[in-house]
Tab-separated table of C-alpha atoms in Angstrom:
chain	number	residue	atom	x	y	z
A	1	MET	CA	-17.094	-3.870	-13.461
A	2	ASN	CA	-14.278	-6.295	-14.206
A	3	ARG	CA	-11.834	-4.099	-12.333
A	4	GLY	CA	-10.482	-5.207	-8.984
A	5	GLY	CA	-10.194	-8.905	-9.662
A	6	SER	CA	-13.674	-9.850	-10.858
A	7	SER	CA	-13.930	-12.490	-13.535
A	8	PRO	CA	-15.322	-11.684	-17.014
A	9	SER	CA	-18.299	-13.941	-16.351
A	10	ALA	CA	-19.130	-12.064	-13.168
A	11	ALA	CA	-18.675	-8.690	-14.834
A	12	THR	CA	-21.104	-9.533	-17.630
A	13	ASN	CA	-23.927	-9.714	-15.094
A	14	TYR	CA	-23.793	-5.933	-14.682
A	15	LEU	CA	-24.255	-2.796	-16.737
A	16	ILE	CA	-23.370	0.824	-15.971
A	17	CYS	CA	-25.912	3.465	-16.925
A	18	THR	CA	-24.257	5.946	-19.298
A	19	ASN	CA	-26.223	8.832	-17.805
A	20	CYS	CA	-26.043	8.413	-14.050
A	21	ARG	CA	-23.217	5.793	-13.832
A	22	LYS	CA	-25.442	3.630	-11.669
A	23	VAL	CA	-24.684	-0.084	-11.580
A	24	LEU	CA	-27.562	-2.121	-12.961
A	25	ARG	CA	-28.076	-5.870	-12.932
A	26	LYS	CA	-28.821	-7.418	-16.346
A	27	ASP	CA	-30.713	-10.390	-14.980
A	28	LYS	CA	-33.673	-9.068	-12.976
A	29	ARG	CA	-34.940	-12.494	-11.982
A	30	ILE	CA	-34.661	-13.080	-8.252
A	31	ARG	CA	-33.384	-16.437	-7.071
A	32	VAL	CA	-34.359	-17.648	-3.634
A	33	SER	CA	-31.669	-19.468	-1.632
A	34	GLN	CA	-32.442	-22.951	-0.415
A	35	PRO	CA	-32.787	-22.685	3.364
A	36	LEU	CA	-30.706	-24.902	5.620
A	37	THR	CA	-33.734	-25.219	7.912
A	38	ARG	CA	-37.439	-24.873	7.222
A	39	GLY	CA	-37.876	-21.171	6.507
A	40	PRO	CA	-35.199	-18.461	6.489
A	41	SER	CA	-34.859	-18.438	10.283
A	42	ALA	CA	-34.744	-21.143	12.911
A	43	PHE	CA	-36.334	-18.747	15.412
A	44	ILE	CA	-39.040	-16.924	13.458
A	45	PRO	CA	-42.098	-18.753	12.086
A	46	GLU	CA	-41.768	-19.246	8.342
A	47	LYS	CA	-45.212	-17.797	7.637
A	48	GLU	CA	-44.431	-14.494	9.323
A	49	VAL	CA	-41.357	-13.861	7.185
A	50	ALA	CA	-43.068	-15.177	4.055
A	51	GLN	CA	-46.026	-12.816	4.506
A	52	ALA	CA	-43.675	-9.831	4.770
A	53	ASN	CA	-41.854	-10.829	1.581
A	54	THR	CA	-44.837	-11.780	-0.563
A	55	GLY	CA	-46.348	-8.372	-1.079
A	56	ASP	CA	-43.305	-6.219	-0.564
A	57	GLU	CA	-42.188	-4.936	-3.958
A	58	ARG	CA	-39.658	-2.709	-2.253
A	59	THR	CA	-37.716	-5.736	-1.040
A	60	ASN	CA	-37.665	-7.230	-4.527
A	61	PHE	CA	-36.424	-3.931	-5.954
A	62	LEU	CA	-33.640	-3.693	-3.386
A	63	VAL	CA	-32.487	-7.233	-4.108
A	64	GLU	CA	-32.469	-6.526	-7.838
A	65	GLU	CA	-30.434	-3.370	-7.377
A	66	TYR	CA	-28.063	-4.051	-4.531
A	67	SER	CA	-27.806	-7.709	-3.601
A	68	THR	CA	-24.250	-8.829	-4.308
A	69	SER	CA	-25.398	-12.380	-5.023
A	70	GLY	CA	-28.599	-11.512	-6.903
A	71	ARG	CA	-30.635	-13.819	-4.707
A	72	LEU	CA	-33.108	-13.342	-1.893
A	73	ASP	CA	-31.010	-15.090	0.726
A	74	ASN	CA	-32.099	-15.986	4.245
A	75	ILE	CA	-30.502	-12.924	5.830
A	76	THR	CA	-32.201	-10.575	3.367
A	77	GLN	CA	-35.558	-12.262	3.944
A	78	VAL	CA	-35.307	-11.712	7.696
A	79	MET	CA	-34.075	-8.138	7.305
A	80	SER	CA	-36.965	-7.399	4.954
A	81	LEU	CA	-39.130	-7.058	8.082
A	82	HIS	CA	-37.456	-3.615	8.190
A	83	THR	CA	-36.993	-2.438	4.620
A	84	GLN	CA	-35.476	0.919	5.513
A	85	TYR	CA	-32.600	-0.756	7.293
A	86	LEU	CA	-32.386	-3.419	4.579
A	87	GLU	CA	-31.795	-0.751	1.946
A	88	SER	CA	-28.992	0.825	3.967
A	89	PHE	CA	-27.440	-2.581	4.633
A	90	LEU	CA	-27.584	-3.791	1.021
A	91	ARG	CA	-26.186	-0.543	-0.354
A	92	SER	CA	-23.190	-0.618	1.966
A	93	GLN	CA	-22.606	-4.326	1.304
A	94	PHE	CA	-22.813	-3.748	-2.442
A	95	TYR	CA	-20.262	-0.943	-2.227
A	96	MET	CA	-17.818	-2.993	-0.161
A	97	LEU	CA	-18.157	-6.249	-2.067
A	98	ARG	CA	-18.844	-5.223	-5.648
A	99	MET	CA	-17.766	-1.680	-6.507
A	100	ASP	CA	-14.247	-0.586	-7.459
A	101	GLY	CA	-11.839	-0.402	-4.563
A	102	PRO	CA	-8.303	-1.128	-3.364
A	103	LEU	CA	-8.864	-4.892	-3.007
A	104	PRO	CA	-9.650	-7.422	-5.769
A	105	LEU	CA	-13.160	-8.842	-5.467
A	106	PRO	CA	-12.053	-12.392	-4.566
A	107	HIS	CA	-9.932	-10.994	-1.716
A	108	ARG	CA	-12.958	-9.197	-0.287
A	109	HIS	CA	-15.033	-12.372	-0.213
A	110	TYR	CA	-12.157	-14.374	1.266
A	111	ILE	CA	-11.872	-11.837	4.090
A	112	ALA	CA	-15.615	-12.248	4.646
A	113	ILE	CA	-15.077	-16.022	4.816
A	114	MET	CA	-12.353	-15.513	7.435
A	115	ALA	CA	-14.642	-13.252	9.472
A	116	ALA	CA	-17.590	-15.664	9.336
A	117	ALA	CA	-15.339	-18.582	10.248
A	118	ARG	CA	-14.458	-16.993	13.606
A	119	HIS	CA	-18.068	-17.676	14.696
A	120	GLN	CA	-18.479	-20.898	12.695
A	121	CYS	CA	-21.260	-19.472	10.531
A	122	SER	CA	-21.397	-22.072	7.772
A	123	TYR	CA	-24.261	-20.275	6.003
A	124	LEU	CA	-22.256	-17.066	5.463
A	125	ILE	CA	-19.113	-19.031	4.700
A	126	ASN	CA	-20.854	-20.992	1.950
A	127	MET	CA	-22.438	-17.838	0.553
A	128	HIS	CA	-19.098	-16.051	0.266
A	129	VAL	CA	-17.335	-19.166	-1.028
A	130	ASP	CA	-19.827	-19.127	-3.883
A	131	GLU	CA	-19.159	-15.431	-4.564
A	132	PHE	CA	-15.401	-15.933	-4.166
A	133	LEU	CA	-15.373	-18.501	-6.963
A	134	LYS	CA	-17.748	-16.519	-9.193
A	135	THR	CA	-15.517	-13.454	-9.035
A	136	GLY	CA	-12.443	-15.390	-10.136
A	137	GLY	CA	-11.068	-16.633	-6.832
A	138	ILE	CA	-8.481	-19.422	-6.842
A	139	ALA	CA	-10.148	-22.625	-5.629
A	140	GLU	CA	-6.970	-23.812	-3.909
A	141	TRP	CA	-7.307	-20.968	-1.362
A	142	LEU	CA	-10.402	-22.693	-0.005
A	143	ASN	CA	-8.158	-25.446	1.371
A	144	GLY	CA	-7.080	-23.128	4.180
A	145	LEU	CA	-4.999	-20.108	5.185
A	146	LYS	CA	-1.695	-21.774	4.314
A	147	TYR	CA	-2.715	-21.660	0.646
A	148	VAL	CA	-3.458	-17.910	0.474
A	149	PRO	CA	-1.082	-14.984	-0.230
A	150	GLN	CA	0.815	-13.601	2.745
A	151	ARG	CA	-1.116	-10.330	2.700
A	152	LEU	CA	-4.314	-12.235	3.516
A	153	LYS	CA	-2.591	-14.396	6.116
A	154	ASN	CA	-1.459	-11.202	7.824
A	155	LEU	CA	-5.102	-10.351	8.535
A	156	ASN	CA	-5.563	-13.499	10.606
A	157	GLU	CA	-4.374	-12.015	13.902
A	158	ILE	CA	-6.361	-8.798	13.647
A	159	ASN	CA	-9.423	-10.739	12.444
A	160	LYS	CA	-9.179	-12.903	15.559
A	161	LEU	CA	-8.900	-9.919	17.869
A	162	LEU	CA	-11.673	-7.942	16.171
A	163	ALA	CA	-14.011	-10.898	16.494
A	164	HIS	CA	-13.325	-11.765	20.114
A	165	ARG	CA	-11.170	-9.262	22.035
A	166	PRO	CA	-11.030	-5.953	20.159
A	167	TRP	CA	-9.687	-4.144	23.245
A	168	LEU	CA	-6.373	-5.942	22.720
A	169	ILE	CA	-5.706	-4.322	19.340
A	170	THR	CA	-2.742	-1.948	19.361
A	171	LYS	CA	-1.037	0.246	16.801
A	172	GLU	CA	1.602	-2.482	16.412
A	173	HIS	CA	-1.039	-4.845	15.008
A	174	ILE	CA	-2.026	-2.231	12.448
A	175	GLN	CA	1.590	-1.543	11.529
A	176	ILE	CA	2.273	-5.226	10.904
A	177	VAL	CA	-0.821	-5.533	8.637
A	178	GLY	CA	0.067	-2.142	6.817
A	179	SER	CA	3.740	-2.792	6.323
A	180	LEU	CA	3.704	-6.466	5.436
A	181	SER	CA	0.791	-6.201	3.037
A	182	GLU	CA	2.520	-3.212	1.426
A	183	LEU	CA	5.467	-5.459	0.617
A	184	GLU	CA	3.224	-8.203	-0.727
A	185	ALA	CA	1.312	-5.691	-2.836
A	186	LEU	CA	4.565	-4.332	-4.289
A	187	MET	CA	5.767	-7.821	-5.174
A	188	GLU	CA	2.424	-8.642	-6.780
A	189	ARG	CA	2.621	-5.470	-8.891
A	190	MET	CA	6.146	-6.388	-9.984
A	191	LYS	CA	4.958	-9.848	-11.007
A	192	ARG	CA	1.959	-8.462	-12.892
A	193	LEU	CA	4.060	-5.866	-14.731
A	194	GLN	CA	6.544	-8.539	-15.756
A	195	GLU	CA	3.714	-10.656	-17.172
A	196	GLU	CA	2.250	-7.666	-19.022
A	197	ARG	CA	5.665	-6.824	-20.425
A	198	GLU	CA	5.987	-10.354	-21.793
A	199	ASP	CA	2.457	-10.429	-23.213
A	200	GLY	CA	2.648	-7.461	-25.574
A	201	ASP	CA	4.420	-4.324	-26.703
A	202	THR	CA	3.383	-0.767	-25.916
A	203	SER	CA	3.530	1.699	-28.810
A	204	GLN	CA	6.259	4.332	-28.890
A	205	GLU	CA	3.614	7.048	-28.846
A	206	GLU	CA	2.143	5.619	-25.659
A	207	MET	CA	5.625	5.398	-24.111
A	208	THR	CA	6.161	9.108	-24.791
A	209	THR	CA	2.739	9.994	-23.386
A	210	ARG	CA	3.449	8.093	-20.166
A	211	PHE	CA	6.792	9.856	-19.747
A	212	GLU	CA	5.166	13.267	-20.124
A	213	LYS	CA	2.411	12.265	-17.716
A	214	GLU	CA	4.973	11.161	-15.127
A	215	THR	CA	6.985	14.380	-15.399
A	216	LYS	CA	3.839	16.469	-14.975
A	217	GLU	CA	2.627	14.374	-12.034
A	218	SER	CA	5.954	14.951	-10.320
A	219	LEU	CA	4.877	18.596	-9.979
A	220	PHE	CA	2.426	17.558	-7.285
A	221	VAL	CA	4.872	15.504	-5.256
A	222	VAL	CA	7.152	18.281	-4.042
A	223	SER	CA	7.232	21.714	-5.644
A	224	GLY	CA	9.062	24.868	-4.638
A	225	ASP	CA	8.847	25.419	-0.886
A	226	THR	CA	5.631	23.433	-0.359
A	227	PHE	CA	5.080	19.732	0.194
A	228	HIS	CA	1.885	19.076	-1.741
A	229	SER	CA	1.388	15.471	-0.727
A	230	PHE	CA	1.501	16.240	3.003
A	231	PRO	CA	0.382	19.222	5.102
A	232	HIS	CA	3.311	21.650	5.348
A	233	SER	CA	3.226	21.474	9.146
A	234	ASP	CA	3.901	17.732	9.041
A	235	PHE	CA	7.526	18.360	8.149
A	236	GLU	CA	8.065	21.907	9.311
A	237	ASP	CA	8.896	20.895	12.878
A	238	ASP	CA	11.396	18.325	11.661
A	239	MET	CA	13.415	20.744	9.551
A	240	ILE	CA	16.946	21.180	10.827
A	241	ILE	CA	18.127	24.776	10.657
A	242	THR	CA	21.750	24.821	9.548
A	243	SER	CA	24.287	27.587	10.050
A	244	ASP	CA	24.446	30.434	7.563
A	245	VAL	CA	26.239	29.267	4.416
A	246	SER	CA	25.307	32.147	2.153
A	247	ARG	CA	28.800	33.601	2.448
A	248	TYR	CA	30.068	30.737	0.285
A	249	ILE	CA	27.544	31.109	-2.547
A	250	GLU	CA	25.879	33.715	-4.700
A	251	ASP	CA	22.196	33.782	-5.583
A	252	PRO	CA	21.217	31.563	-2.621
A	253	GLY	CA	17.570	31.616	-3.681
A	254	PHE	CA	18.336	29.705	-6.864
A	255	GLY	CA	17.215	26.094	-6.533
A	256	TYR	CA	15.611	23.157	-8.294
A	257	GLU	CA	12.729	24.050	-10.582
A	258	ASP	CA	10.386	21.391	-11.900
A	259	PHE	CA	11.406	20.254	-15.356
A	260	ALA	CA	7.760	20.075	-16.421
A	261	ARG	CA	6.466	23.506	-15.465
A	262	ARG	CA	2.736	24.091	-15.250
A	263	GLY	CA	1.030	24.976	-18.500
A	264	GLU	CA	3.827	23.779	-20.774
A	265	GLU	CA	2.742	21.323	-23.430
A	266	HIS	CA	6.013	20.643	-25.260
A	267	LEU	CA	8.805	19.660	-22.926
A	268	PRO	CA	12.479	20.079	-23.925
A	269	THR	CA	13.133	16.388	-23.371
A	270	PHE	CA	16.642	14.963	-23.309
A	271	ARG	CA	16.308	11.692	-25.236
A	272	ALA	CA	18.758	9.317	-23.590
A	273	GLN	CA	19.304	7.477	-26.878
A	274	ASP	CA	20.660	10.645	-28.507
A	275	TYR	CA	23.417	11.067	-25.955
A	276	THR	CA	24.155	8.102	-23.709
A	277	TRP	CA	26.727	7.594	-21.014
A	278	GLU	CA	27.901	4.335	-22.581
A	279	ASN	CA	28.320	5.608	-26.151
A	280	HIS	CA	29.174	9.287	-25.670
A	281	GLY	CA	29.772	10.490	-22.119
A	282	PHE	CA	32.153	7.719	-21.051
A	283	SER	CA	34.662	8.242	-23.876
A	284	LEU	CA	34.569	12.045	-23.611
A	285	VAL	CA	35.149	12.161	-19.861
A	286	ASN	CA	38.063	9.734	-20.241
A	287	ARG	CA	39.610	12.093	-22.790
A	288	LEU	CA	39.218	15.035	-20.438
A	289	TYR	CA	40.400	13.244	-17.292
A	290	SER	CA	42.336	10.063	-17.849
A	291	ASP	CA	40.773	6.874	-16.361
A	292	ILE	CA	38.034	8.724	-14.456
A	293	GLY	CA	35.526	7.376	-16.975
A	294	HIS	CA	36.356	3.812	-15.953
A	295	LEU	CA	35.942	4.619	-12.275
A	296	LEU	CA	32.649	6.413	-12.805
A	297	ASP	CA	31.366	3.669	-15.088
A	298	GLU	CA	32.226	1.011	-12.519
A	299	LYS	CA	30.380	2.984	-9.858
A	300	PHE	CA	27.269	3.440	-12.026
A	301	ARG	CA	27.186	-0.217	-13.004
A	302	MET	CA	27.807	-1.398	-9.456
A	303	VAL	CA	24.949	0.528	-7.865
A	304	TYR	CA	22.541	-0.265	-10.722
A	305	SER	CA	23.217	-4.020	-10.667
A	306	LEU	CA	23.733	-4.342	-6.911
A	307	THR	CA	21.299	-6.869	-5.467
A	308	TYR	CA	21.127	-9.612	-2.887
A	309	ASN	CA	17.901	-10.930	-4.457
A	310	THR	CA	15.959	-10.063	-1.331
A	311	MET	CA	13.069	-7.771	-0.417
A	312	ALA	CA	12.660	-7.435	3.344
A	313	THR	CA	12.058	-11.019	4.530
A	314	HIS	CA	11.640	-12.478	1.032
A	315	GLU	CA	14.464	-14.225	-0.783
A	316	ASP	CA	15.128	-15.145	-4.419
A	317	VAL	CA	13.453	-11.961	-5.679
A	318	ASP	CA	14.451	-10.298	-8.949
A	319	THR	CA	14.551	-6.593	-8.066
A	320	THR	CA	15.712	-5.375	-11.493
A	321	MET	CA	12.373	-3.789	-12.314
A	322	LEU	CA	12.283	-1.877	-9.026
A	323	ARG	CA	15.874	-0.639	-9.314
A	324	ARG	CA	15.258	0.595	-12.837
A	325	ALA	CA	12.101	2.423	-11.763
A	326	LEU	CA	14.034	4.262	-9.032
A	327	PHE	CA	16.888	5.213	-11.365
A	328	ASN	CA	14.648	6.271	-14.251
A	329	TYR	CA	12.325	8.288	-12.015
A	330	VAL	CA	15.244	10.497	-11.007
A	331	HIS	CA	16.214	10.975	-14.644
A	332	CYS	CA	12.573	11.690	-15.453
A	333	MET	CA	12.567	14.603	-12.974
A	334	PHE	CA	15.611	15.972	-14.791
A	335	GLY	CA	13.948	15.638	-18.193
A	336	ILE	CA	15.812	12.549	-19.421
A	337	ARG	CA	13.624	10.053	-21.273
A	338	TYR	CA	14.367	6.457	-22.279
A	339	ASP	CA	12.440	5.427	-25.383
A	340	ASP	CA	12.462	1.767	-24.414
A	341	TYR	CA	11.090	2.285	-20.901
A	342	ASP	CA	7.430	2.185	-19.910
A	343	TYR	CA	7.000	4.992	-17.365
A	344	GLY	CA	3.702	3.484	-16.322
A	345	GLU	CA	5.842	1.145	-14.209
A	346	VAL	CA	7.001	4.083	-12.086
A	347	ASN	CA	3.466	4.797	-10.938
A	348	GLN	CA	2.842	1.127	-10.266
A	349	LEU	CA	5.988	0.498	-8.227
A	350	LEU	CA	6.711	3.760	-6.402
A	351	GLU	CA	4.007	4.782	-3.951
A	352	ARG	CA	3.354	8.398	-3.023
A	353	SER	CA	5.429	8.530	0.171
A	354	LEU	CA	8.427	7.030	-1.642
A	355	LYS	CA	8.099	9.572	-4.464
A	356	VAL	CA	8.120	12.379	-1.911
A	357	TYR	CA	11.272	10.943	-0.388
A	358	ILE	CA	12.950	10.443	-3.788
A	359	LYS	CA	12.242	13.955	-4.979
A	360	THR	CA	13.285	15.525	-1.701
A	361	VAL	CA	16.554	13.586	-1.476
A	362	THR	CA	17.324	14.220	-5.138
A	363	CYS	CA	16.248	17.840	-5.519
A	364	TYR	CA	16.132	19.286	-1.986
A	365	PRO	CA	18.390	17.017	0.121
A	366	GLU	CA	18.674	19.691	2.820
A	367	ARG	CA	14.948	19.258	3.520
A	368	THR	CA	15.072	15.515	4.096
A	369	THR	CA	13.684	14.492	7.471
A	370	LYS	CA	13.576	11.293	9.457
A	371	ARG	CA	9.803	11.280	9.135
A	372	MET	CA	10.115	11.115	5.365
A	373	TYR	CA	12.638	8.315	5.682
A	374	ASP	CA	10.350	6.378	8.024
A	375	SER	CA	7.236	6.946	5.912
A	376	TYR	CA	8.085	4.538	3.097
A	377	TRP	CA	8.894	0.817	2.976
A	378	ARG	CA	8.519	0.442	6.745
A	379	GLN	CA	9.144	-3.300	6.618
A	380	PHE	CA	12.369	-3.048	4.601
A	381	LYS	CA	15.827	-3.309	6.142
A	382	HIS	CA	17.851	-0.136	6.656
A	383	SER	CA	20.493	-1.527	4.305
A	384	GLU	CA	17.841	-1.711	1.565
A	385	LYS	CA	16.895	1.909	2.174
A	386	VAL	CA	20.562	2.860	1.984
A	387	HIS	CA	20.656	1.139	-1.392
A	388	VAL	CA	17.776	3.379	-2.476
A	389	ASN	CA	19.821	6.432	-1.485
A	390	LEU	CA	22.826	5.152	-3.415
A	391	LEU	CA	20.689	4.668	-6.518
A	392	LEU	CA	19.258	8.174	-6.194
A	393	MET	CA	22.685	9.709	-5.685
A	394	GLU	CA	24.258	7.994	-8.691
A	395	ALA	CA	21.221	8.615	-10.917
A	396	ARG	CA	21.396	12.331	-10.164
A	397	MET	CA	25.152	12.424	-10.751
A	398	GLN	CA	24.781	10.656	-14.090
A	399	ALA	CA	21.998	13.052	-15.126
A	400	GLU	CA	24.171	16.063	-14.330
A	401	LEU	CA	27.108	14.539	-16.186
A	402	LEU	CA	25.026	13.800	-19.274
A	403	TYR	CA	23.857	17.407	-19.554
A	404	ALA	CA	27.355	18.791	-18.909
A	405	LEU	CA	29.123	16.397	-21.272
A	406	ARG	CA	26.558	16.974	-24.015
A	407	ALA	CA	27.217	20.720	-23.732
A	408	ILE	CA	30.985	20.097	-23.890
A	409	THR	CA	30.539	17.899	-26.958
A	410	ARG	CA	28.557	20.629	-28.700
A	411	HIS	CA	31.215	23.143	-27.739
A	412	LEU	CA	34.009	20.987	-29.174
A	413	THR	CA	32.174	20.382	-32.430
C-alpha cells in the first residue's frame, strides 16, 4: 500500500489478504476523535448519537475496515445513525483516499483540504491535514497554495467554481487543468527518473527485458490498418484521400510491419553498439559519397542536441532525457537497441497519445491527422511539436541508414 505517495509508516498500518486481495488494517483498536464541541454534533443531543454507537457492532466493523483515519470521527458517529449509508460512504472514501490510483496519497488529502477550505470547515481541514502528513506530505505545503506544485494550484479555479457556482464551469476550465497538469506530471516524472538513474544501476538483463517489452507493447499502439488505442472511426473521417500514386510504385500493399510480431519470443535485434553511426556508418558513407557523412552527422547532432531549455511556459529545463526517449523509441520500433539505455523511461515519459502520433508519423506518415497532432502535449508550443517531428524524421533516417550501411559493409567484406 506504499504506492501512490504513501509513507512507509502509513503503509505498515495495512495488510493485503493473499487470498482475496482485500485491504486489512493491522491495528483493530478504534480511536475516538476528540470533539470540538460537547458530543459529535452541535445540533444533535450527545446521548442520542452515543446510544446508537454503543451497541452497534456494525459501525465498529465498518470503521475497522474502511475508515481512512482508523478513528471513529464525529462525521462517522453522526452517519452511524444510518449504517447502510455509512458503509457505502466509507467504502467510497477509502477507495478514493487510500487505494492505488493516479494521484499520490498526500495530493488527495491536500485536494480535500482545498475543498473543505472553500466552506471554512476547520474540522475536515484538520482531519485531512493529519492524514496529509501521515501519508508523507510535505509540511511546507500547509503554509498555503503558493508553496504547492503547479498541478495542485491549477485546481484552485475549478475547486472554487465547483464549490460555489458550478454552472460557470466550461470545457476551457477542464482543458487548462488537463493540459497544465500533464506538463507538470511529465516534468515530475523526468525529475524522478533522473534521481533513480543517479541512485543505482539497472542490470543488463533487465535493460534487455525492458527493450523487448517496449517493442512488443508498440504492437498495440498502431498496427496494420487499425488504430488500437482509439476507435477506428475517430480518425477515419480525418483521413485525406490522395490522388492515385500506384502508377509510380510496384507492390503498393507493402508497408511497415511491426518489428516485434505477435508470438515471437526471440527478436532479431540490431544492437546499436555492434554497428554505430559514429564508429562505422559515418566513415563508410563518406567513402561512398565524399563529405555527405559530415553533413548528415551535423544534421543528426543538431536535431538531437537542439534545445532552448524550455518546456511550454517553463524555463531552465534540461530536456535531454525527453529528447533521447523520442529518438530511441523510433529506433526501438525499427529493432535497434541501445545496451546503455533504460527503455522503462520511454513508458514513463511518452504517454499513449504521443506514442500513437510517433508511430503514425514514423511508420504511416500518410495517415497522420490534425486530431492526432492536437491530442498530445496540448499546452506545448507549436515550435516544440515541430521539434518532435524533426527528431522523429532524423531518427528514422538514421535507422534506415544503419541497416543499409551495415548491409553494404557486409557486402564489401
